[in-house]
mmCIF file of C-alpha atoms and ligand atoms in Angstrom:
data_model
loop_
_atom_site.group_PDB
_atom_site.id
_atom_site.type_symbol
_atom_site.label_atom_id
_atom_site.label_comp_id
_atom_site.label_asym_id
_atom_site.label_seq_id
_atom_site.Cartn_x
_atom_site.Cartn_y
_atom_site.Cartn_z
ATOM 1 C CA MET A 1 93.620 135.014 116.940
ATOM 2 C CA ILE A 2 95.899 131.808 116.969
ATOM 3 C CA PRO A 3 95.213 129.730 113.799
ATOM 4 C CA ILE A 4 94.491 125.980 113.624
ATOM 5 C CA ASN A 5 96.969 126.130 110.514
ATOM 6 C CA ASP A 6 99.611 128.441 108.807
ATOM 7 C CA LEU A 7 101.021 127.488 106.196
ATOM 8 C CA SER A 8 103.344 130.011 105.506
ATOM 9 C CA ARG A 9 105.477 128.745 108.645
ATOM 10 C CA GLY A 10 106.977 125.773 106.974
ATOM 11 C CA PHE A 11 107.892 127.456 104.327
ATOM 12 C CA LYS A 12 109.303 130.376 106.103
ATOM 13 C CA ILE A 13 111.807 128.167 107.951
ATOM 14 C CA TYR A 14 113.427 127.017 104.661
ATOM 15 C CA GLN A 15 112.451 129.557 102.579
ATOM 16 C CA GLU A 16 115.734 129.853 101.058
ATOM 17 C CA GLU A 17 116.237 126.388 99.860
ATOM 18 C CA TYR A 18 112.393 126.459 98.580
ATOM 19 C CA GLU A 19 112.746 129.715 96.522
ATOM 20 C CA LYS A 20 116.761 128.700 95.472
ATOM 21 C CA LYS A 21 115.158 124.812 93.991
ATOM 22 C CA ALA A 22 112.541 127.179 92.312
ATOM 23 C CA LEU A 23 114.694 129.254 90.721
ATOM 24 C CA GLU A 24 116.921 126.305 89.461
ATOM 25 C CA VAL A 25 113.882 124.409 88.593
ATOM 26 C CA LEU A 26 112.041 127.427 86.423
ATOM 27 C CA ARG A 27 115.383 128.159 84.776
ATOM 28 C CA SER A 28 116.383 124.664 83.603
ATOM 29 C CA GLY A 29 113.177 124.021 81.315
ATOM 30 C CA TRP A 30 112.638 121.419 81.728
ATOM 31 C CA TYR A 31 109.022 121.427 83.922
ATOM 32 C CA ILE A 32 107.401 117.678 83.465
ATOM 33 C CA LEU A 33 108.280 114.510 83.819
ATOM 34 C CA GLY A 34 112.444 115.330 84.466
ATOM 35 C CA ASN A 35 114.733 114.550 86.944
ATOM 36 C CA GLU A 36 113.323 116.186 90.322
ATOM 37 C CA VAL A 37 110.136 113.836 89.820
ATOM 38 C CA LYS A 38 112.744 110.820 89.147
ATOM 39 C CA SER A 39 114.984 111.868 91.823
ATOM 40 C CA LEU A 40 111.684 112.518 94.174
ATOM 41 C CA GLU A 41 110.254 108.899 93.453
ATOM 42 C CA GLU A 42 113.596 107.798 94.399
ATOM 43 C CA GLU A 43 114.081 109.045 97.207
ATOM 44 C CA TYR A 44 110.444 109.148 99.094
ATOM 45 C CA SER A 45 110.927 105.188 98.182
ATOM 46 C CA GLU A 46 113.859 105.365 100.463
ATOM 47 C CA ALA A 47 112.814 107.236 102.590
ATOM 48 C CA LEU A 48 109.846 104.881 103.769
ATOM 49 C CA GLY A 49 112.217 101.953 103.937
ATOM 50 C CA GLY A 50 113.634 101.526 100.829
ATOM 51 C CA SER A 51 112.139 97.777 99.679
ATOM 52 C CA CYS A 52 109.357 100.173 97.950
ATOM 53 C CA TYR A 53 108.705 101.712 94.651
ATOM 54 C CA CYS A 54 106.900 105.257 94.247
ATOM 55 C CA ALA A 55 105.084 106.796 91.428
ATOM 56 C CA THR A 56 103.751 110.252 91.693
ATOM 57 C CA VAL A 57 100.828 111.663 90.566
ATOM 58 C CA ASP A 58 98.660 115.285 90.464
ATOM 59 C CA ASN A 59 97.296 114.600 93.902
ATOM 60 C CA GLY A 60 95.978 112.226 96.732
ATOM 61 C CA LEU A 61 92.643 110.784 94.966
ATOM 62 C CA ASP A 62 94.368 110.145 91.848
ATOM 63 C CA ALA A 63 96.943 108.455 93.804
ATOM 64 C CA ILE A 64 93.770 106.168 95.082
ATOM 65 C CA ALA A 65 92.033 106.182 91.608
ATOM 66 C CA LEU A 66 94.912 105.378 89.626
ATOM 67 C CA GLY A 67 96.604 103.006 92.681
ATOM 68 C CA LEU A 68 92.844 101.416 92.968
ATOM 69 C CA LYS A 69 93.114 100.553 89.395
ATOM 70 C CA ALA A 70 96.443 99.141 88.875
ATOM 71 C CA SER A 71 95.800 96.970 91.447
ATOM 72 C CA GLY A 72 93.449 95.480 89.314
ATOM 73 C CA ILE A 73 90.421 96.755 90.962
ATOM 74 C CA LYS A 74 87.299 96.123 88.627
ATOM 75 C CA PRO A 75 83.865 97.444 88.616
ATOM 76 C CA GLY A 76 81.416 95.728 90.776
ATOM 77 C CA ASP A 77 84.533 95.287 93.529
ATOM 78 C CA GLU A 78 83.223 95.889 97.035
ATOM 79 C CA ILE A 79 85.878 97.578 98.971
ATOM 80 C CA ILE A 80 85.965 97.876 103.007
ATOM 81 C CA VAL A 81 86.469 101.201 104.302
ATOM 82 C CA GLN A 82 86.205 103.252 107.551
ATOM 83 C CA ALA A 83 82.847 105.181 107.442
ATOM 84 C CA ASN A 84 84.306 108.058 109.169
ATOM 85 C CA GLY A 85 87.238 108.331 106.496
ATOM 86 C CA TYR A 86 87.423 111.120 104.303
ATOM 87 C CA ILE A 87 85.436 111.932 101.049
ATOM 88 C CA ALA A 88 88.482 111.108 98.810
ATOM 89 C CA THR A 89 89.138 107.413 99.377
ATOM 90 C CA VAL A 90 85.300 107.112 98.805
ATOM 91 C CA LEU A 91 85.404 108.978 95.652
ATOM 92 C CA GLY A 92 88.683 107.389 94.600
ATOM 93 C CA ILE A 93 87.019 103.731 95.027
ATOM 94 C CA LEU A 94 83.894 105.080 93.181
ATOM 95 C CA GLN A 95 86.233 106.147 90.229
ATOM 96 C CA VAL A 96 87.023 103.057 89.129
ATOM 97 C CA GLY A 97 83.778 101.407 89.439
ATOM 98 C CA GLY A 98 84.351 99.804 92.925
ATOM 99 C CA VAL A 99 81.986 100.046 95.791
ATOM 100 C CA PRO A 100 82.580 101.496 99.019
ATOM 101 C CA VAL A 101 81.433 99.280 101.884
ATOM 102 C CA PHE A 102 81.391 101.164 104.916
ATOM 103 C CA VAL A 103 82.399 99.861 108.665
ATOM 104 C CA GLU A 104 82.473 101.320 111.949
ATOM 105 C CA PRO A 105 86.064 102.304 113.146
ATOM 106 C CA ASP A 106 87.807 101.846 116.667
ATOM 107 C CA GLU A 107 88.239 104.152 119.715
ATOM 108 C CA TYR A 108 91.533 105.503 118.211
ATOM 109 C CA TYR A 109 89.123 106.551 114.945
ATOM 110 C CA GLN A 110 90.696 103.730 112.962
ATOM 111 C CA LEU A 111 89.134 101.196 111.170
ATOM 112 C CA ASP A 112 87.861 98.415 113.502
ATOM 113 C CA PHE A 113 89.230 95.063 111.756
ATOM 114 C CA HIS A 114 86.589 93.110 114.215
ATOM 115 C CA ASN A 115 83.775 94.559 111.282
ATOM 116 C CA ILE A 116 85.615 93.174 108.524
ATOM 117 C CA GLU A 117 84.404 89.646 108.351
ATOM 118 C CA PRO A 118 80.909 90.536 108.950
ATOM 119 C CA ALA A 119 81.179 92.632 105.862
ATOM 120 C CA ILE A 120 82.585 90.604 103.509
ATOM 121 C CA THR A 121 80.599 89.170 100.692
ATOM 122 C CA LYS A 122 81.511 86.929 97.301
ATOM 123 C CA LYS A 123 82.179 90.773 95.971
ATOM 124 C CA THR A 124 84.643 91.938 98.269
ATOM 125 C CA LYS A 125 88.160 92.613 97.069
ATOM 126 C CA ALA A 126 90.241 94.685 99.541
ATOM 127 C CA VAL A 127 90.362 96.452 102.718
ATOM 128 C CA LEU A 128 91.360 100.080 102.306
ATOM 129 C CA VAL A 129 92.699 101.545 105.609
ATOM 130 C CA THR A 130 92.950 105.100 106.201
ATOM 131 C CA HIS A 131 95.516 106.159 108.949
ATOM 132 C CA LEU A 132 93.466 109.000 109.890
ATOM 133 C CA TYR A 133 95.100 112.015 111.935
ATOM 134 C CA GLY A 134 98.469 111.386 111.704
ATOM 135 C CA LEU A 135 98.174 107.459 113.604
ATOM 136 C CA ALA A 136 98.584 104.251 112.138
ATOM 137 C CA THR A 137 96.156 101.467 111.982
ATOM 138 C CA ARG A 138 97.051 98.526 114.260
ATOM 139 C CA MET A 139 97.775 96.302 111.264
ATOM 140 C CA ASP A 140 98.477 93.457 112.219
ATOM 141 C CA SER A 141 94.766 91.806 112.745
ATOM 142 C CA ILE A 142 93.659 93.302 109.550
ATOM 143 C CA ILE A 143 96.425 92.015 107.243
ATOM 144 C CA GLU A 144 95.906 87.955 108.799
ATOM 145 C CA ILE A 145 91.993 88.692 108.129
ATOM 146 C CA CYS A 146 93.084 89.999 104.578
ATOM 147 C CA LYS A 147 95.541 87.118 103.653
ATOM 148 C CA LYS A 148 93.028 84.193 105.463
ATOM 149 C CA ASN A 149 90.319 86.011 102.911
ATOM 150 C CA GLY A 150 92.059 86.095 99.844
ATOM 151 C CA LEU A 151 91.553 90.298 99.802
ATOM 152 C CA MET A 152 93.958 92.556 98.989
ATOM 153 C CA LEU A 153 95.189 94.970 101.471
ATOM 154 C CA PHE A 154 95.412 99.092 100.003
ATOM 155 C CA GLU A 155 96.430 102.422 102.551
ATOM 156 C CA ASP A 156 95.721 105.698 102.422
ATOM 157 C CA CYS A 157 97.964 106.948 103.766
ATOM 158 C CA ALA A 158 97.204 111.012 103.197
ATOM 159 C CA GLN A 159 97.865 111.663 106.526
ATOM 160 C CA SER A 160 100.140 109.355 107.840
ATOM 161 C CA HIS A 161 103.312 109.985 106.360
ATOM 162 C CA PHE A 162 105.956 108.629 108.162
ATOM 163 C CA ALA A 163 104.006 107.003 110.966
ATOM 164 C CA PRO A 164 105.010 104.337 112.184
ATOM 165 C CA TYR A 165 103.523 100.703 113.714
ATOM 166 C CA LYS A 166 105.872 98.804 115.118
ATOM 167 C CA GLY A 167 108.520 100.407 113.726
ATOM 168 C CA VAL A 168 107.301 100.025 110.062
ATOM 169 C CA TYR A 169 106.270 103.034 108.422
ATOM 170 C CA THR A 170 102.342 102.915 107.428
ATOM 171 C CA GLY A 171 102.262 102.370 103.558
ATOM 172 C CA LEU A 172 104.474 99.507 103.523
ATOM 173 C CA PHE A 173 101.180 96.588 104.921
ATOM 174 C CA GLY A 174 99.461 96.797 102.028
ATOM 175 C CA ASP A 175 99.515 95.410 98.123
ATOM 176 C CA ALA A 176 99.664 99.486 97.387
ATOM 177 C CA SER A 177 99.331 102.831 99.764
ATOM 178 C CA PHE A 178 98.531 105.969 98.312
ATOM 179 C CA PHE A 179 99.774 109.411 99.276
ATOM 180 C CA SER A 180 98.372 113.132 98.946
ATOM 181 C CA PHE A 181 101.239 116.219 99.138
ATOM 182 C CA TYR A 182 98.274 118.620 99.410
ATOM 183 C CA PRO A 183 100.039 121.271 101.112
ATOM 184 C CA THR A 184 97.976 120.828 104.634
ATOM 185 C CA LYS A 185 99.225 117.257 105.118
ATOM 186 C CA ASN A 186 102.189 116.656 107.115
ATOM 187 C CA PHE A 187 103.900 115.974 103.554
ATOM 188 C CA GLY A 188 102.761 118.377 101.938
ATOM 189 C CA GLY A 189 103.940 120.501 99.001
ATOM 190 C CA PHE A 190 102.712 123.579 97.602
ATOM 191 C CA GLY A 191 100.118 122.911 95.304
ATOM 192 C CA ASP A 192 98.654 119.820 95.033
ATOM 193 C CA GLY A 193 100.381 116.332 94.509
ATOM 194 C CA GLY A 194 100.540 112.930 95.662
ATOM 195 C CA CYS A 195 102.181 109.492 94.851
ATOM 196 C CA VAL A 196 101.273 105.547 94.728
ATOM 197 C CA ILE A 197 103.614 103.275 96.719
ATOM 198 C CA SER A 198 103.843 99.698 96.386
ATOM 199 C CA LYS A 199 106.761 96.702 97.022
ATOM 200 C CA ASN A 200 105.645 94.943 93.909
ATOM 201 C CA SER A 201 107.002 97.548 91.387
ATOM 202 C CA GLU A 202 104.039 96.216 88.302
ATOM 203 C CA ILE A 203 102.022 98.584 90.158
ATOM 204 C CA THR A 204 103.611 101.506 89.947
ATOM 205 C CA GLU A 205 104.686 101.400 86.778
ATOM 206 C CA LYS A 206 101.317 100.481 85.679
ATOM 207 C CA VAL A 207 100.379 104.159 87.480
ATOM 208 C CA LYS A 208 102.643 105.497 85.604
ATOM 209 C CA ILE A 209 101.635 104.511 82.735
ATOM 210 C CA LEU A 210 98.300 105.662 83.291
ATOM 211 C CA ARG A 211 99.391 108.940 84.697
ATOM 212 C CA ASN A 212 101.208 109.720 81.234
ATOM 213 C CA TYR A 213 98.122 109.065 78.197
ATOM 214 C CA GLY A 214 98.320 105.254 78.808
ATOM 215 C CA SER A 215 101.530 105.448 76.948
ATOM 216 C CA ASP A 216 105.004 103.355 77.920
ATOM 217 C CA LYS A 217 106.765 105.358 75.043
ATOM 218 C CA ARG A 218 106.134 108.299 72.947
ATOM 219 C CA TYR A 219 103.554 108.348 71.647
ATOM 220 C CA HIS A 220 102.396 104.878 72.247
ATOM 221 C CA ASN A 221 99.253 104.230 74.360
ATOM 222 C CA ILE A 222 98.775 100.706 75.472
ATOM 223 C CA VAL A 223 96.018 101.074 77.997
ATOM 224 C CA ILE A 224 93.464 104.357 78.203
ATOM 225 C CA GLY A 225 95.201 106.404 80.476
ATOM 226 C CA CYS A 226 94.750 110.020 81.591
ATOM 227 C CA ASN A 227 96.831 113.212 83.018
ATOM 228 C CA ALA A 228 97.873 112.871 86.163
ATOM 229 C CA ARG A 229 101.448 114.077 86.193
ATOM 230 C CA LEU A 230 103.312 115.974 88.932
ATOM 231 C CA ASP A 231 105.463 118.873 88.040
ATOM 232 C CA GLU A 232 108.966 119.391 87.976
ATOM 233 C CA LEU A 233 108.220 122.288 90.446
ATOM 234 C CA GLN A 234 106.248 120.720 92.773
ATOM 235 C CA ALA A 235 108.333 117.568 93.050
ATOM 236 C CA GLY A 236 111.571 119.809 93.308
ATOM 237 C CA LEU A 237 110.081 122.034 96.050
ATOM 238 C CA LEU A 238 108.837 117.922 97.440
ATOM 239 C CA ARG A 239 112.576 117.463 97.784
ATOM 240 C CA ILE A 240 113.494 120.247 100.118
ATOM 241 C CA LYS A 241 111.211 119.415 102.221
ATOM 242 C CA LEU A 242 111.926 115.659 102.272
ATOM 243 C CA LYS A 243 115.104 116.493 103.550
ATOM 244 C CA HIS A 244 113.742 118.405 106.361
ATOM 245 C CA ILE A 245 110.849 116.091 107.291
ATOM 246 C CA LYS A 246 112.171 114.837 110.213
ATOM 247 C CA GLU A 247 112.579 118.000 111.871
ATOM 248 C CA LEU A 248 108.866 119.099 111.145
ATOM 249 C CA LEU A 249 107.594 116.124 112.497
ATOM 250 C CA LYS A 250 109.734 116.811 115.982
ATOM 251 C CA ASN A 251 107.576 120.315 115.766
ATOM 252 C CA ARG A 252 104.628 118.845 115.599
ATOM 253 C CA ASP A 253 105.454 116.452 118.548
ATOM 254 C CA TYR A 254 106.640 118.545 121.016
ATOM 255 C CA ILE A 255 103.252 120.945 120.618
ATOM 256 C CA ALA A 256 101.226 117.605 120.836
ATOM 257 C CA SER A 257 103.227 116.807 124.024
ATOM 258 C CA ARG A 258 102.584 120.005 125.625
ATOM 259 C CA TYR A 259 98.960 119.948 124.892
ATOM 260 C CA LEU A 260 99.108 116.330 126.689
ATOM 261 C CA LYS A 261 100.717 117.443 129.454
ATOM 262 C CA GLU A 262 99.083 120.150 130.605
ATOM 263 C CA ILE A 263 95.918 120.108 129.350
ATOM 264 C CA SER A 264 93.851 119.158 132.347
ATOM 265 C CA ASN A 265 89.807 119.970 131.403
ATOM 266 C CA PRO A 266 87.665 117.164 132.647
ATOM 267 C CA LEU A 267 85.637 117.968 129.736
ATOM 268 C CA VAL A 268 88.155 117.572 127.589
ATOM 269 C CA ASN A 269 89.425 114.603 126.901
ATOM 270 C CA LEU A 270 92.680 113.947 125.340
ATOM 271 C CA PRO A 271 93.998 111.759 122.136
ATOM 272 C CA VAL A 272 95.215 107.764 123.480
ATOM 273 C CA VAL A 273 98.193 106.814 121.115
ATOM 274 C CA PRO A 274 97.775 103.180 121.489
ATOM 275 C CA GLU A 275 100.995 100.933 121.814
ATOM 276 C CA ASN A 276 103.272 99.757 118.839
ATOM 277 C CA CYS A 277 102.372 103.242 117.329
ATOM 278 C CA VAL A 278 103.931 106.920 117.019
ATOM 279 C CA HIS A 279 100.998 109.279 116.252
ATOM 280 C CA THR A 280 102.250 112.486 114.093
ATOM 281 C CA TRP A 281 99.757 114.645 114.579
ATOM 282 C CA TYR A 282 98.640 115.459 110.994
ATOM 283 C CA GLN A 283 95.325 116.535 113.415
ATOM 284 C CA PHE A 284 94.867 117.128 117.143
ATOM 285 C CA VAL A 285 91.868 115.853 117.483
ATOM 286 C CA VAL A 286 90.008 116.018 121.501
ATOM 287 C CA ARG A 287 86.270 114.860 122.631
ATOM 288 C CA VAL A 288 83.637 117.069 124.116
ATOM 289 C CA LYS A 289 80.114 117.177 124.745
ATOM 290 C CA GLU A 290 79.212 119.956 123.162
ATOM 291 C CA GLN A 291 81.362 120.600 119.978
ATOM 292 C CA GLU A 292 79.682 124.260 119.227
ATOM 293 C CA LYS A 293 79.789 125.449 122.714
ATOM 294 C CA PHE A 294 83.491 124.461 122.798
ATOM 295 C CA ARG A 295 84.268 126.311 119.252
ATOM 296 C CA SER A 296 82.596 129.423 120.127
ATOM 297 C CA PHE A 297 84.057 129.415 123.885
ATOM 298 C CA LEU A 298 88.097 129.149 121.968
ATOM 299 C CA LYS A 299 86.857 131.385 119.100
ATOM 300 C CA ASN A 300 85.503 134.228 121.322
ATOM 301 C CA ARG A 301 89.238 133.344 123.909
ATOM 302 C CA GLY A 302 91.195 133.331 120.106
ATOM 303 C CA VAL A 303 91.707 130.075 119.352
ATOM 304 C CA ALA A 304 90.832 128.775 115.998
ATOM 305 C CA THR A 305 89.376 124.916 116.229
ATOM 306 C CA ASP A 306 88.586 122.662 113.219
ATOM 307 C CA ILE A 307 86.139 119.674 113.112
ATOM 308 C CA ALA A 308 87.775 116.867 110.832
ATOM 309 C CA TRP A 309 84.711 116.174 109.181
ATOM 310 C CA LYS A 310 81.040 117.244 110.398
ATOM 311 C CA VAL A 311 79.103 114.792 108.092
ATOM 312 C CA PRO A 312 80.547 111.496 107.235
ATOM 313 C CA PRO A 313 81.348 110.722 103.562
ATOM 314 C CA TYR A 314 78.123 108.325 103.116
ATOM 315 C CA LEU A 315 75.528 111.315 104.735
ATOM 316 C CA GLN A 316 77.002 113.358 102.146
ATOM 317 C CA PRO A 317 74.457 114.287 99.872
ATOM 318 C CA ALA A 318 76.140 113.383 96.295
ATOM 319 C CA LEU A 319 76.294 109.766 98.453
ATOM 320 C CA VAL A 320 73.211 109.768 99.807
ATOM 321 C CA GLU A 321 71.761 110.082 96.293
ATOM 322 C CA LYS A 322 73.530 107.282 95.242
ATOM 323 C CA TYR A 323 73.329 104.637 98.073
ATOM 324 C CA GLY A 324 70.825 106.033 99.870
ATOM 325 C CA TYR A 325 72.517 105.842 104.011
ATOM 326 C CA LYS A 326 70.070 107.680 106.248
ATOM 327 C CA LYS A 327 71.187 109.195 109.999
ATOM 328 C CA GLY A 328 71.770 106.436 111.949
ATOM 329 C CA ALA A 329 73.469 104.049 109.846
ATOM 330 C CA PHE A 330 76.482 104.038 111.782
ATOM 331 C CA PRO A 331 76.263 105.467 115.443
ATOM 332 C CA ILE A 332 79.944 105.221 116.346
ATOM 333 C CA THR A 333 80.909 107.096 113.509
ATOM 334 C CA GLU A 334 78.181 110.068 113.382
ATOM 335 C CA GLU A 335 78.979 110.188 117.875
ATOM 336 C CA ILE A 336 82.446 110.552 116.905
ATOM 337 C CA CYS A 337 81.360 113.030 114.575
ATOM 338 C CA ASP A 338 79.236 115.094 116.717
ATOM 339 C CA THR A 339 82.216 115.646 119.961
ATOM 340 C CA ILE A 340 85.357 116.139 118.117
ATOM 341 C CA VAL A 341 87.007 119.061 117.738
ATOM 342 C CA SER A 342 90.619 119.357 116.341
ATOM 343 C CA LEU A 343 92.705 122.303 118.027
ATOM 344 C CA PRO A 344 95.721 124.068 116.424
ATOM 345 C CA MET A 345 98.914 122.073 114.974
ATOM 346 C CA MET A 346 100.770 123.275 112.252
ATOM 347 C CA ASP A 347 104.866 123.011 111.729
ATOM 348 C CA TYR A 348 105.786 125.500 114.122
ATOM 349 C CA MET A 349 104.086 127.361 117.247
ATOM 350 C CA ASP A 350 106.037 129.377 119.938
ATOM 351 C CA GLU A 351 106.263 128.715 123.133
ATOM 352 C CA ASP A 352 103.761 131.610 123.937
ATOM 353 C CA GLU A 353 101.030 130.253 121.244
ATOM 354 C CA ILE A 354 101.229 126.872 122.552
ATOM 355 C CA SER A 355 100.335 128.145 126.529
ATOM 356 C CA LYS A 356 97.939 130.284 125.302
ATOM 357 C CA VAL A 357 95.958 127.290 123.753
ATOM 358 C CA ILE A 358 96.455 125.420 126.826
ATOM 359 C CA LYS A 359 95.204 127.995 129.272
ATOM 360 C CA GLU A 360 92.244 128.716 127.243
ATOM 361 C CA VAL A 361 91.453 124.885 127.006
ATOM 362 C CA ASN A 362 91.734 124.573 130.663
ATOM 363 C CA GLU A 363 89.416 127.488 131.100
ATOM 364 C CA TYR A 364 86.189 126.197 129.200
ATOM 365 C CA GLU A 365 83.477 125.127 131.146
HETATM 366 C C1 PLP B 401 93.726 114.547 102.201
HETATM 367 C C2 PLP B 401 93.656 113.675 101.260
HETATM 368 C C3 PLP B 401 92.781 112.612 100.125
HETATM 369 C C4 PLP B 401 92.711 113.350 98.947
HETATM 370 O O1 PLP B 401 94.137 114.036 98.806
HETATM 371 P P1 PLP B 401 94.137 114.903 97.799
HETATM 372 O O2 PLP B 401 95.606 115.588 97.244
HETATM 373 O O3 PLP B 401 93.496 116.619 98.277
HETATM 374 O O4 PLP B 401 93.407 114.786 96.374
HETATM 375 C C5 PLP B 401 92.499 111.448 100.372
HETATM 376 N N1 PLP B 401 92.753 111.198 101.543
HETATM 377 C C6 PLP B 401 92.690 111.139 102.686
HETATM 378 C C7 PLP B 401 92.125 110.507 103.937
HETATM 379 C C8 PLP B 401 93.348 112.830 102.874
HETATM 380 O O5 PLP B 401 93.066 113.407 104.032
#
């Protein structure tokens, strides 16, 4: 069976370096908020282009919640998000008492700027775009709309590390952006992790205070904080991965380019990359009319697939209970959920595996 993903492959490519770093941190006797975290924060903002600041945290969800809080989002503030986004984005908004206002996505699965202005009310404070599947949202119109309406702009970059729009990496367009280092993400670690990126150091400094019991210095708590620290071991391992992230993204790009070139089944719609964007292939998402039939066909032929995701956030039981959304509320989103299928995509696949996926997809009828 060709798996949808296999996290051990990325590890094995640089195994020696990871193991060396793990031992180094273990033997150092310093495990929380030390040089590894500090260096990762410097190196990650540098890798994104340099003109930004980084505050690491314990996971992507906390990056969203603490980043929004540090940016001044208050209970009752409405934040516009795409209806086909991920549940964690919505949970981050809810954690600070914000209200998610859903709008439909465009044909590339990203937030459709046409839908922002009609969704603005007196309570709207921000737009939060999620760059889904490894592809940047087209930002120009969104930036303009936010400026015109006095809204803050946030980016959920949990799936879009080093995905550029017009040559600028996602995470550098808004007031603050939120990254996850969850193991499956393109820049993922070996456990939980995340960070907030901002061009405004006040925001990242606030996150650093919030993540450490609200303390600006030892035993001095200036705000009600929490414990959301990234640990040294994780930061050290992420620093190794950061050195090699471009090579890993090239591997993904190679797999995707073969899929795009060689899959030619009229029943299978391939992903389209819009102008000004370079896809980083967190997921390789195709569209088919009969999702379950396609998936079981491939499963029987030894190719695993996934749906990211079948039920959108607003139709999850927890949100239905809170807001009462019903099926049919966002038809474009629901059509997406009913027709998307993710093909195997990971840090490394050999030629035979890629060929097998292509062959089986082409034989689907
Ligand atoms: C993974 C993910 C998150 C959450 O990150 P965690 O580190 O798992 O908390 C948030 N938003 C999106 C779009 C994601 O894909």
